[in-house]
Coordinates of C-alpha atoms and ligand atoms in Angstrom, one line a residue:
M1 CA 107.5 56.3 155.9
P2 CA 106.2 58.9 153.4
I3 CA 102.8 58.3 151.9
Y4 CA 101.9 58.4 148.2
H5 CA 98.7 57.8 146.3
A6 CA 98.3 58.4 142.6
P7 CA 96.1 61.5 141.9
T8 CA 94.1 59.6 139.3
K9 CA 91.0 61.8 139.5
D10 CA 93.1 64.9 138.6
M11 CA 95.0 63.0 135.9
Q12 CA 91.6 62.0 134.4
F13 CA 90.4 65.5 134.7
V14 CA 93.3 66.8 132.6
M15 CA 93.0 64.1 130.0
H16 CA 89.3 64.3 129.5
D17 CA 87.7 67.5 130.8
V18 CA 90.6 69.7 129.6
L19 CA 92.3 68.0 126.7
K20 CA 89.2 66.0 125.7
A21 CA 91.6 63.2 124.6
S22 CA 89.2 60.7 123.1
E23 CA 87.6 63.5 120.9
Q24 CA 90.9 64.4 119.2
D25 CA 91.5 63.4 115.6
I26 CA 94.9 61.7 116.3
P27 CA 95.5 58.1 115.5
G28 CA 95.2 56.0 118.7
Y29 CA 93.3 58.7 120.6
D30 CA 89.9 57.0 120.0
E31 CA 91.1 54.3 122.4
L32 CA 91.6 56.8 125.2
D33 CA 88.1 56.9 126.6
R34 CA 87.5 57.5 130.3
D35 CA 87.1 53.9 131.2
F36 CA 90.3 52.8 129.4
T37 CA 92.5 55.5 130.8
A38 CA 91.0 55.0 134.3
A39 CA 91.9 51.3 134.2
V40 CA 95.4 52.0 133.1
L41 CA 96.0 54.8 135.7
E42 CA 94.4 52.7 138.4
E43 CA 96.9 49.9 137.8
S44 CA 100.0 52.2 137.4
G45 CA 99.0 53.9 140.6
K46 CA 98.7 50.6 142.4
L47 CA 102.2 49.5 141.3
A48 CA 103.6 52.9 142.3
T49 CA 101.9 52.9 145.7
E50 CA 102.3 49.3 146.7
V51 CA 105.7 48.4 145.1
L52 CA 107.7 51.4 144.2
A53 CA 107.0 53.9 147.0
P54 CA 108.1 51.5 149.7
L55 CA 111.4 51.1 147.9
N56 CA 112.1 54.8 147.7
T57 CA 113.7 55.1 151.1
V58 CA 115.5 51.7 150.7
G59 CA 117.1 53.1 147.5
D60 CA 118.1 56.3 149.2
T61 CA 119.7 54.7 152.2
E62 CA 121.3 51.6 150.5
G63 CA 122.3 53.2 147.2
C64 CA 124.1 51.2 144.5
V65 CA 127.3 49.3 145.1
L66 CA 130.1 48.4 142.7
E67 CA 131.2 44.8 143.4
N68 CA 133.7 43.0 141.2
G69 CA 133.1 45.4 138.3
V70 CA 129.3 44.9 138.5
V71 CA 126.8 47.3 140.0
R72 CA 124.4 45.9 142.6
T73 CA 121.1 47.8 142.9
P74 CA 119.3 48.3 146.3
T75 CA 117.3 45.5 147.9
G76 CA 114.0 44.9 146.1
F77 CA 114.8 46.8 143.0
K78 CA 115.3 43.7 140.8
E79 CA 112.0 42.1 141.8
A80 CA 110.2 45.5 141.3
F81 CA 111.8 45.8 137.9
D82 CA 110.5 42.3 137.0
Q83 CA 107.0 43.4 138.0
M84 CA 107.2 46.6 135.9
R85 CA 108.4 44.5 132.9
D86 CA 105.8 41.8 133.4
G87 CA 103.0 44.4 133.6
G88 CA 104.0 45.7 130.2
W89 CA 104.7 49.2 131.6
T90 CA 107.9 49.7 129.7
A91 CA 106.1 49.1 126.3
L92 CA 103.0 51.3 126.4
D93 CA 103.8 53.7 123.6
C94 CA 106.5 51.6 121.8
D95 CA 106.1 50.5 118.2
P96 CA 104.0 47.3 117.8
D97 CA 106.5 46.2 115.1
Y98 CA 109.0 45.8 117.9
G99 CA 106.7 44.4 120.6
G100 CA 105.2 47.6 121.9
Q101 CA 101.6 48.4 122.6
G102 CA 101.4 51.4 120.3
L103 CA 99.5 53.6 122.7
P104 CA 99.8 57.4 122.4
Y105 CA 102.6 59.2 124.1
L106 CA 100.1 61.0 126.3
M107 CA 99.0 57.7 127.8
H108 CA 102.6 56.8 128.4
T109 CA 103.3 60.1 130.1
A110 CA 100.3 59.9 132.4
A111 CA 101.0 56.3 133.3
Q112 CA 104.6 57.2 134.1
E113 CA 103.7 60.0 136.5
P114 CA 102.9 57.8 139.5
F115 CA 106.2 55.8 139.0
V116 CA 108.2 59.0 139.0
S117 CA 106.5 60.4 142.1
A118 CA 106.8 57.1 144.0
N119 CA 110.5 56.4 143.1
M120 CA 112.3 58.6 140.7
A121 CA 115.7 56.9 141.0
F122 CA 114.1 53.5 140.2
N123 CA 112.1 54.8 137.3
M124 CA 115.2 56.3 135.6
Y125 CA 116.3 52.8 134.6
Q126 CA 113.4 52.4 132.3
G127 CA 113.3 56.2 131.5
L128 CA 116.8 56.1 130.0
T129 CA 115.9 52.9 128.1
H130 CA 113.0 54.7 126.6
G131 CA 115.2 57.5 125.5
A132 CA 117.7 55.1 123.9
Y133 CA 114.9 53.2 122.3
T134 CA 113.6 56.4 120.7
A135 CA 117.0 57.3 119.3
I136 CA 117.4 53.9 117.7
H137 CA 113.8 53.9 116.5
I138 CA 114.2 57.2 114.7
H139 CA 117.7 56.9 113.4
G140 CA 118.8 53.3 113.5
S141 CA 118.9 50.9 110.5
E142 CA 116.2 48.3 110.2
Q143 CA 118.7 45.7 111.2
Q144 CA 119.6 47.7 114.3
K145 CA 116.0 48.1 115.2
Q146 CA 115.3 44.3 114.8
T147 CA 118.4 43.5 116.9
Y148 CA 117.8 45.9 119.8
L149 CA 114.3 47.3 120.0
P150 CA 112.2 44.2 120.9
K151 CA 114.5 43.6 124.0
M152 CA 114.5 47.3 124.9
T153 CA 110.8 47.5 124.6
T154 CA 110.5 44.9 127.3
C155 CA 113.5 46.3 129.2
E156 CA 115.1 42.9 129.1
W157 CA 117.9 45.0 127.8
T158 CA 118.1 48.5 129.2
G159 CA 119.7 51.6 127.7
T160 CA 121.9 54.6 128.6
M161 CA 122.8 57.9 127.0
N162 CA 126.6 58.7 127.1
L163 CA 127.3 62.4 126.3
T164 CA 129.2 63.9 129.2
E165 CA 133.0 63.7 129.7
P166 CA 135.1 65.1 132.5
H167 CA 136.0 68.3 130.6
C168 CA 132.8 68.6 128.5
G169 CA 129.2 68.8 129.6
T170 CA 127.4 71.7 128.1
D171 CA 130.0 72.2 125.3
L172 CA 129.9 68.8 123.7
G173 CA 132.1 70.1 120.8
L174 CA 135.1 69.5 123.2
M175 CA 134.4 65.8 123.2
R176 CA 137.5 63.5 123.1
T177 CA 136.0 60.0 122.9
K178 CA 137.2 58.5 119.6
A179 CA 135.5 56.1 117.2
V180 CA 138.0 54.5 114.8
P181 CA 136.5 52.8 111.7
Q182 CA 137.2 49.1 111.3
D183 CA 137.4 47.1 108.1
D184 CA 134.2 45.2 109.0
G185 CA 132.2 48.4 109.2
T186 CA 132.2 48.6 113.0
Y187 CA 134.0 51.3 115.0
Q188 CA 136.4 50.9 117.9
I189 CA 135.3 53.3 120.7
S190 CA 137.8 54.6 123.2
G191 CA 137.4 57.2 125.9
Q192 CA 135.8 58.0 129.2
K193 CA 132.2 59.1 129.9
I194 CA 131.1 60.4 133.3
F195 CA 127.8 60.8 135.2
I196 CA 126.1 58.1 133.2
S197 CA 122.7 57.3 134.7
A198 CA 121.9 53.6 134.9
G199 CA 125.4 53.0 133.5
D200 CA 125.5 49.5 135.0
H201 CA 123.2 47.4 137.2
D202 CA 122.0 43.8 137.9
M203 CA 118.4 44.1 136.6
A204 CA 118.9 43.4 132.9
E205 CA 120.7 40.8 130.7
N206 CA 122.3 43.4 128.6
I207 CA 122.8 47.2 128.6
I208 CA 122.8 49.1 125.3
H209 CA 124.9 52.2 125.6
L210 CA 124.3 55.0 123.2
V211 CA 127.6 56.8 123.0
L212 CA 128.6 60.1 121.3
A213 CA 132.1 60.0 119.9
K214 CA 134.3 61.6 117.2
I215 CA 135.5 59.8 114.1
P216 CA 139.1 61.0 113.5
G217 CA 139.5 63.3 110.6
G218 CA 135.9 64.5 110.8
P219 CA 134.8 68.1 111.2
D220 CA 136.0 70.0 114.3
G221 CA 133.7 70.7 117.3
I222 CA 130.1 69.7 117.6
K223 CA 129.8 69.0 113.8
G224 CA 132.2 66.1 114.1
V225 CA 130.2 64.1 116.7
S226 CA 128.5 60.8 115.8
L227 CA 126.2 58.4 117.6
F228 CA 127.1 54.8 118.3
I229 CA 125.4 51.7 119.8
V230 CA 127.9 50.0 122.2
P231 CA 126.3 47.0 123.9
K232 CA 127.7 45.7 127.2
F233 CA 127.5 42.2 125.7
L234 CA 127.9 41.9 121.9
V235 CA 124.8 40.3 120.2
N236 CA 125.3 37.3 118.0
E237 CA 123.5 37.0 114.6
D238 CA 120.9 34.7 116.1
G239 CA 120.1 37.3 118.8
S240 CA 121.9 35.5 121.6
L241 CA 124.4 37.2 123.8
G242 CA 128.0 36.9 122.8
E243 CA 131.3 38.1 124.4
R244 CA 131.7 40.9 126.8
N245 CA 132.5 44.2 125.0
G246 CA 135.3 46.6 126.0
V247 CA 133.2 48.7 128.3
S248 CA 133.5 48.8 132.1
V249 CA 132.5 50.8 135.1
G250 CA 135.2 53.0 136.6
K251 CA 133.3 53.9 139.7
I252 CA 129.9 54.9 141.0
E253 CA 129.5 58.6 141.9
E254 CA 128.6 59.6 145.4
K255 CA 125.9 62.2 145.1
M256 CA 123.2 64.4 146.7
G257 CA 120.2 62.3 145.7
I258 CA 118.7 59.6 143.5
H259 CA 121.0 57.2 145.3
G260 CA 119.0 54.2 143.9
N261 CA 120.2 55.1 140.4
S262 CA 123.7 54.1 139.5
T263 CA 125.5 57.2 138.2
C264 CA 128.7 55.7 136.6
V265 CA 132.0 56.6 135.2
M266 CA 132.1 54.4 132.0
N267 CA 135.4 53.5 130.4
Y268 CA 135.4 52.5 126.8
D269 CA 138.6 50.6 125.8
E270 CA 138.5 49.8 122.1
A271 CA 134.9 48.7 122.5
T272 CA 133.0 47.6 119.4
G273 CA 130.4 50.2 118.4
Y274 CA 127.9 50.5 115.6
L275 CA 127.2 53.8 113.9
V276 CA 123.6 55.0 114.3
G277 CA 122.4 57.2 111.3
E278 CA 124.9 59.2 109.4
A279 CA 128.5 59.9 110.4
H280 CA 129.0 63.4 112.0
K281 CA 125.2 63.8 112.5
G282 CA 125.1 62.5 116.1
M283 CA 123.8 65.7 117.6
R284 CA 120.9 65.8 115.2
A285 CA 120.0 62.3 116.3
M286 CA 120.1 63.4 120.0
F287 CA 118.1 66.5 119.2
T288 CA 115.2 64.7 117.6
M289 CA 114.5 62.9 120.9
M290 CA 115.1 65.9 123.1
N291 CA 111.5 67.1 123.2
E292 CA 110.4 63.8 124.7
A293 CA 113.4 63.5 127.0
R294 CA 113.1 67.0 128.4
L295 CA 109.4 66.7 128.9
G296 CA 110.2 63.6 130.9
V297 CA 112.6 65.6 133.1
G298 CA 110.0 68.4 133.5
L299 CA 107.6 65.6 134.7
Q300 CA 110.2 64.6 137.3
G301 CA 110.2 68.1 138.7
Y302 CA 106.5 68.3 139.4
A303 CA 106.1 64.6 140.2
Q304 CA 108.5 65.0 143.1
A305 CA 106.6 68.1 144.2
E306 CA 103.4 66.1 144.1
A307 CA 104.7 63.4 146.4
A308 CA 106.1 66.0 148.8
Y309 CA 102.9 67.9 148.8
Q310 CA 100.8 64.9 149.7
N311 CA 102.9 64.4 152.8
A312 CA 102.9 68.1 153.7
V313 CA 99.1 68.1 153.6
A314 CA 98.9 65.1 155.9
Y315 CA 101.4 66.6 158.3
A316 CA 99.7 70.0 158.3
N317 CA 96.5 68.3 159.4
D318 CA 98.2 66.3 162.1
R319 CA 100.7 68.6 163.7
L320 CA 99.3 70.7 166.6
Q321 CA 101.0 74.0 167.2
G322 CA 99.4 77.4 168.1
R323 CA 95.9 78.6 167.7
D324 CA 93.9 79.9 164.8
V325 CA 94.1 83.7 165.2
T326 CA 90.4 84.0 164.4
G327 CA 89.5 81.7 167.3
A328 CA 90.5 78.2 168.3
K329 CA 89.3 75.5 165.9
Y330 CA 89.8 72.6 168.3
P331 CA 89.5 74.1 171.8
E332 CA 89.4 70.5 173.3
K333 CA 92.9 69.9 172.0
A334 CA 96.2 71.3 173.3
A335 CA 96.5 73.3 170.1
D336 CA 95.1 73.6 166.6
P337 CA 96.6 71.7 163.6
I338 CA 99.0 74.0 161.7
I339 CA 96.8 73.9 158.6
V340 CA 94.7 76.7 160.3
H341 CA 97.6 79.2 159.9
P342 CA 97.5 81.4 156.8
D343 CA 101.2 81.1 156.2
I344 CA 100.9 77.3 156.0
R345 CA 97.9 77.7 153.8
R346 CA 99.9 80.0 151.5
N347 CA 102.6 77.5 151.3
L348 CA 100.2 74.6 150.6
M349 CA 98.3 76.6 148.0
D350 CA 101.6 77.5 146.2
Q351 CA 102.4 73.8 146.0
K352 CA 98.9 72.6 145.0
S353 CA 98.4 75.3 142.3
F354 CA 101.8 74.6 140.9
V355 CA 101.6 70.8 140.7
E356 CA 98.1 70.7 139.1
G357 CA 99.1 73.4 136.6
A358 CA 102.3 71.6 135.8
R359 CA 100.5 68.3 135.3
A360 CA 98.1 70.0 132.8
F361 CA 101.1 71.7 131.0
T362 CA 103.0 68.4 130.7
Y363 CA 100.1 66.4 129.5
W364 CA 99.3 69.2 127.0
G365 CA 103.0 68.9 125.8
A366 CA 102.6 65.2 125.4
Y367 CA 99.4 65.7 123.4
L368 CA 101.3 68.2 121.1
I369 CA 104.1 65.6 120.6
D370 CA 101.5 63.0 119.5
R371 CA 99.8 65.6 117.3
A372 CA 103.2 66.5 115.7
H373 CA 104.3 62.9 115.2
K374 CA 101.1 61.1 114.3
T375 CA 99.5 63.8 112.1
D376 CA 102.6 65.6 110.8
D377 CA 101.1 68.8 112.2
A378 CA 103.9 71.4 111.8
A379 CA 102.3 73.9 114.0
A380 CA 102.1 71.5 116.9
E381 CA 105.8 70.6 116.3
G382 CA 106.7 74.3 116.3
L383 CA 104.8 74.9 119.5
I384 CA 106.2 72.0 121.5
S385 CA 109.7 72.8 120.2
L386 CA 109.3 76.3 121.5
M387 CA 107.9 75.2 124.9
T388 CA 110.3 72.3 125.6
P389 CA 112.9 74.4 127.4
V390 CA 110.1 76.0 129.4
I391 CA 108.7 72.6 130.4
K392 CA 112.1 71.4 131.4
G393 CA 113.5 74.5 133.0
F394 CA 110.4 76.0 134.7
L395 CA 108.9 72.8 136.0
T396 CA 112.1 71.5 137.5
D397 CA 113.1 74.8 139.1
K398 CA 109.6 75.1 140.6
G399 CA 109.4 71.4 141.4
F400 CA 112.5 71.7 143.5
E401 CA 111.2 74.9 145.2
M402 CA 107.9 73.3 146.0
A403 CA 109.6 70.2 147.4
V404 CA 111.5 72.5 149.7
N405 CA 108.3 74.3 150.6
A406 CA 106.8 70.9 151.5
Q407 CA 109.8 70.3 153.7
Q408 CA 109.2 73.6 155.4
V409 CA 105.7 72.6 156.5
Y410 CA 107.5 70.0 158.7
G411 CA 109.6 72.6 160.5
G412 CA 112.7 70.9 161.9
H413 CA 111.3 67.4 161.2
G414 CA 111.5 68.2 157.5
Y415 CA 115.3 68.4 157.9
I416 CA 115.5 65.0 159.7
E417 CA 116.0 62.1 157.3
E418 CA 113.5 59.9 159.2
W419 CA 110.5 61.8 157.7
G420 CA 111.6 61.4 154.1
M421 CA 111.0 65.0 153.2
S422 CA 114.7 65.8 152.5
Q423 CA 114.8 63.0 149.9
F424 CA 112.1 64.6 147.8
A425 CA 114.1 67.8 147.7
R426 CA 117.5 66.0 147.1
D427 CA 116.1 63.9 144.3
A428 CA 114.2 66.8 142.7
R429 CA 117.4 68.8 142.6
I430 CA 119.1 66.9 139.8
A431 CA 116.3 67.5 137.3
M432 CA 117.4 71.2 137.3
I433 CA 120.9 70.1 136.1
Y434 CA 120.9 67.1 133.8
E435 CA 119.4 66.9 130.3
G436 CA 120.9 70.4 129.8
A437 CA 121.2 72.6 132.9
N438 CA 118.4 75.1 133.3
G439 CA 120.5 78.1 132.4
I440 CA 121.1 76.4 129.1
Q441 CA 117.3 75.8 128.7
A442 CA 116.8 79.6 129.1
L443 CA 119.6 80.2 126.5
D444 CA 118.0 77.7 124.1
L445 CA 114.6 79.5 124.5
V446 CA 115.8 83.0 124.0
G447 CA 118.8 82.4 121.8
R448 CA 117.3 79.9 119.4
K449 CA 113.6 79.1 119.9
L450 CA 112.3 82.6 119.8
A451 CA 113.8 83.4 116.5
Q452 CA 113.1 80.0 114.9
E453 CA 111.5 80.3 111.5
G454 CA 111.4 84.1 111.8
G455 CA 109.6 84.0 115.2
K456 CA 106.7 82.1 113.7
H457 CA 106.2 79.8 116.6
V458 CA 106.2 82.4 119.3
M459 CA 103.8 84.5 117.3
A460 CA 101.5 81.5 117.0
F461 CA 101.7 81.0 120.8
F462 CA 100.6 84.6 121.4
E463 CA 97.9 84.3 118.8
M464 CA 96.6 81.1 120.5
I465 CA 96.4 82.9 123.9
K466 CA 94.7 85.9 122.3
T467 CA 92.1 83.8 120.5
F468 CA 91.4 81.8 123.6
I469 CA 90.7 84.9 125.6
K470 CA 88.6 86.4 122.9
D471 CA 86.5 83.2 122.4
N472 CA 85.8 82.9 126.1
A473 CA 85.5 86.5 127.4
G474 CA 82.3 88.4 128.0
Q475 CA 80.2 85.4 129.1
D476 CA 80.8 85.4 132.9
A477 CA 82.2 88.6 134.5
A478 CA 83.6 86.8 137.5
F479 CA 85.5 84.3 135.3
D480 CA 86.9 87.2 133.2
K481 CA 88.1 89.0 136.3
D482 CA 89.6 85.9 138.0
F483 CA 91.1 84.1 135.0
L484 CA 91.1 85.9 131.7
D485 CA 92.2 89.4 132.8
P486 CA 95.3 88.1 134.7
L487 CA 96.2 85.8 131.7
K488 CA 95.9 88.8 129.3
A489 CA 98.1 90.9 131.6
A490 CA 100.8 88.2 132.0
S491 CA 100.8 87.4 128.2
K492 CA 101.3 91.2 127.5
D493 CA 104.3 91.2 129.9
L494 CA 105.8 88.3 128.0
Q495 CA 105.2 90.0 124.7
T496 CA 106.8 93.2 126.0
A497 CA 109.8 91.2 127.1
G498 CA 110.1 89.6 123.7
M499 CA 110.0 93.1 122.1
Y500 CA 112.7 94.3 124.5
F501 CA 115.0 91.4 123.3
M502 CA 114.3 92.2 119.7
Q503 CA 115.1 95.9 120.2
N504 CA 118.1 95.6 122.5
G505 CA 119.5 92.1 121.9
M506 CA 120.9 93.0 118.4
K507 CA 122.9 95.9 119.8
N508 CA 124.3 93.8 122.6
P509 CA 123.4 90.1 122.9
N510 CA 124.1 90.3 126.7
N511 CA 120.9 92.4 127.0
A512 CA 119.0 89.3 125.9
L513 CA 121.0 86.6 127.6
S514 CA 121.1 88.3 131.0
G515 CA 117.3 88.3 130.9
S516 CA 116.9 84.8 129.5
Y517 CA 116.3 83.1 132.9
D518 CA 113.6 85.6 133.8
F519 CA 112.1 85.1 130.4
M520 CA 111.9 81.3 130.8
H521 CA 110.1 81.7 134.2
M522 CA 107.8 84.3 132.8
F523 CA 107.0 82.0 129.9
G524 CA 106.3 79.2 132.4
H525 CA 103.9 81.3 134.4
V526 CA 102.0 82.3 131.3
C527 CA 101.7 78.6 130.2
L528 CA 100.5 77.6 133.7
G529 CA 98.1 80.6 133.7
Y530 CA 96.8 79.4 130.3
M531 CA 96.4 75.9 131.6
W532 CA 94.6 77.2 134.7
A533 CA 92.2 79.3 132.6
R534 CA 91.5 76.1 130.5
M535 CA 91.0 74.1 133.7
G536 CA 88.8 76.8 135.2
L537 CA 86.6 76.7 132.1
A538 CA 86.4 72.9 132.2
A539 CA 85.5 73.0 135.9
R540 CA 82.9 75.7 135.4
D541 CA 81.3 73.8 132.5
A542 CA 81.3 70.6 134.6
L543 CA 79.5 72.4 137.4
A544 CA 77.0 74.0 135.0
G545 CA 76.4 70.6 133.5
G546 CA 75.4 69.2 136.8
A547 CA 78.5 67.2 137.7
S548 CA 78.0 65.2 140.8
D549 CA 81.4 65.8 142.3
T550 CA 80.9 69.5 143.0
R551 CA 83.7 69.5 145.7
F552 CA 86.3 68.5 143.1
Y553 CA 85.3 71.2 140.6
E554 CA 84.9 74.0 143.1
T555 CA 88.3 73.1 144.6
K556 CA 89.7 73.3 141.1
L557 CA 88.3 76.7 140.5
A558 CA 89.5 78.0 143.9
T559 CA 93.0 76.7 143.3
G560 CA 93.0 78.3 139.8
R561 CA 91.9 81.6 141.3
Y562 CA 94.8 81.4 143.7
Y563 CA 97.4 80.8 140.9
M564 CA 96.1 83.6 138.8
A565 CA 96.0 86.0 141.8
R566 CA 99.1 85.0 143.7
Q567 CA 101.6 83.4 141.2
L568 CA 100.9 84.9 137.8
P569 CA 101.8 88.5 138.8
A570 CA 105.4 87.3 139.0
T571 CA 105.6 88.1 135.3
A572 CA 105.6 91.8 136.1
M573 CA 108.7 91.4 138.3
H574 CA 110.5 89.3 135.7
L575 CA 109.7 91.9 133.0
A576 CA 111.0 94.7 135.2
R577 CA 114.3 92.8 135.6
I578 CA 114.6 92.0 131.9
Q579 CA 114.1 95.7 131.0
T580 CA 117.1 96.7 133.0
G581 CA 119.3 94.9 130.4
A582 CA 122.8 93.7 130.9
D583 CA 124.3 96.8 132.7
T584 CA 123.9 95.7 136.3
V585 CA 124.5 92.0 135.6
M586 CA 127.8 92.6 133.8
A587 CA 129.0 95.6 135.9
L588 CA 131.8 93.8 137.7
D589 CA 135.1 92.6 136.4
A590 CA 135.6 88.9 137.0
A591 CA 138.3 89.8 139.5
N592 CA 135.8 91.6 141.6
F593 CA 133.7 88.6 142.4
Ligands
FAD601 C1 123.3 62.6 138.7 C2 123.6 62.9 137.3 C3 123.2 62.1 136.3 C4 123.6 62.4 134.9 N1 123.2 61.6 133.9 C5 123.7 61.7 132.7 C6 123.6 60.8 131.7 O1 122.9 59.8 131.8 N2 124.2 60.9 130.5 C7 125.1 62.0 130.3 O2 125.6 62.1 129.2 N3 125.2 63.0 131.2 C8 124.6 62.9 132.4 N4 124.8 63.8 133.4 C9 125.6 65.0 133.1 C10 124.7 66.3 132.9 O3 123.9 66.2 131.8 C11 125.7 67.5 133.0 O4 126.2 67.5 134.3 C12 125.1 68.7 132.5 O5 124.7 68.7 131.2 C13 126.0 70.0 132.8 O6 127.3 69.7 132.3 P1 128.5 70.0 133.3 O7 128.2 69.3 134.6 O8 129.8 69.7 132.6 O9 128.5 71.6 133.5 P2 129.1 72.8 132.6 O10 128.8 72.5 131.2 O11 130.6 72.8 133.0 O12 128.3 74.0 133.1 C14 128.5 74.6 134.4 C15 127.6 75.7 134.6 O13 127.8 76.7 133.5 C16 126.6 77.0 132.8 N5 127.0 77.2 131.4 C17 127.8 76.5 130.6 N6 127.9 77.0 129.4 C18 127.1 78.1 129.4 C19 126.8 79.1 128.4 N7 127.3 79.0 127.2 N8 126.0 80.1 128.8 C20 125.5 80.2 130.1 N9 125.8 79.3 131.0 C21 126.6 78.3 130.7 C22 125.8 75.8 133.0 O14 124.4 76.1 132.9 C23 126.1 75.3 134.4 O15 125.3 76.0 135.4 C24 124.4 63.6 134.7 C25 124.8 64.4 135.7 C26 124.4 64.1 137.0 C27 125.0 64.9 138.1

């Protein structure tokens, strides 16, 4: 069975040495001292390792089953869900007015990471609930909040998000699900939604579906979409559960991975629904929670890579094949462990430097969300809005790539299900697709976010990198050469690409859109380069300050040097591609493919 242990030391390093969480002037951050976060992460790591990780293979092999209209989850899921609920893990950052613990989103994000690494499919049941909770919390009426949030905070009732229909995924303006107004102020919801994660299961008393639908007579296309609460069981005025609503599971989808999560076709037959927020403003309600939801999916990408990496390291130390070309390391053994080979090292360094950089990027994103929400900092809001498609798109693409790299360390054994490496890759793959396919993230970045408020946020991003380099250069020649110079070069590539879009995108939008995917990856590399420079500084300062764990900090510096030297130069390749414009991309007629 695959191993997993929570990398709490690294999580603490990011929260305290890099982000200096407890020193930040953000409500709730004064609670985040080292001892407190260590205790929380220790416990979430324990639950992940002892309870959730052993169920990962069970979920994969058993999957979910539809029996008499009800979905049965894999063996052990129900008990594990009770443990998660009882431990208060579903309520960490929820509003105390509705039973939550009111901790910062950063704490929630860090505590979630081990759960996602250990068992992504399982964790999605509470992840989707958190998304639905947030939408109701921001846009629901006080009565809706009182009715639904306390039970969703504890996950006694779970939540789902219903956007997709058979003929409409990316283009939600094509939606057909109808919401017909009733005399009592409710709506009658009819239509079919597909691919609904956690659509039904046996782990909660009630399921609160958030459904996008069109009110007849409203505006055409996306502007006519509204958001509704459609509970599986209607809720009586005293809060008890009433009759079954007109919503049922059509089937469970057979799929490539995350078998432990029920992906359902949901049929709505004149189900009772309650409008959330204003009519025809459903997409706005969805968008306000998108930064959080997409950050959560980005986390899934690197969290799967982390779990796969831990196993690859163990295997590389264990598997004996060939000899170290510079001389046998273990002459007494039949062969050396494969970790002696430079190509295995390259592979492991790619994984390690990505995962640690991605963790820092994600926690920084969570910190910016807290800053934006808790201090009304418009600059933080602008920055996280700009970087959200990068967090989602880059971290899930790379997360999958690294899970495949980890599989490669196992040779043929990585392809055999018994070792568990294929599951990491299969599970990681969906994160590139849902919550907006990655091509759409790139489109959002280049087509929308770059130009937002006259390009103010992207200019602020470049200014931030420039100031960081200026403030830290000239003190340590080796650090400049290893960290700051590569960051400067990569940031310049990114700026040049942005200029190319400005100069050529107006003439022909295809010039910008055919380079958008490269741009998203370039942006991701610059963000990870920036995080590595910050982590390098933190490690250097810790060593200079006499930190006792020199091995940890020296390893951190060496891993950072690797990323800067071997990964960051990818920006030059992406820039070269972008600068060729749309000509080669669009050269063929559709008939010639
Ligand atoms: C396991 C699983 C779980 C899911 N969970 C949920 C859920 O809980 N709730 C929910 O509502 N949905 C869910 N989804 C649906 C998911 O969000 C959609 O599949 C996704 O948004 C893409 O929509 P689509 O499949 O219809 O693809 P399409 O929209 O048909 O897109 C096909 C391809 O075309 C590209 N494309 C489309 N338009 C453009 C464009 N304008 N420019 C460039 N490229 C474009 C896309 O990037 C994609 O690569 C889930 C899907 C799966 C497989």
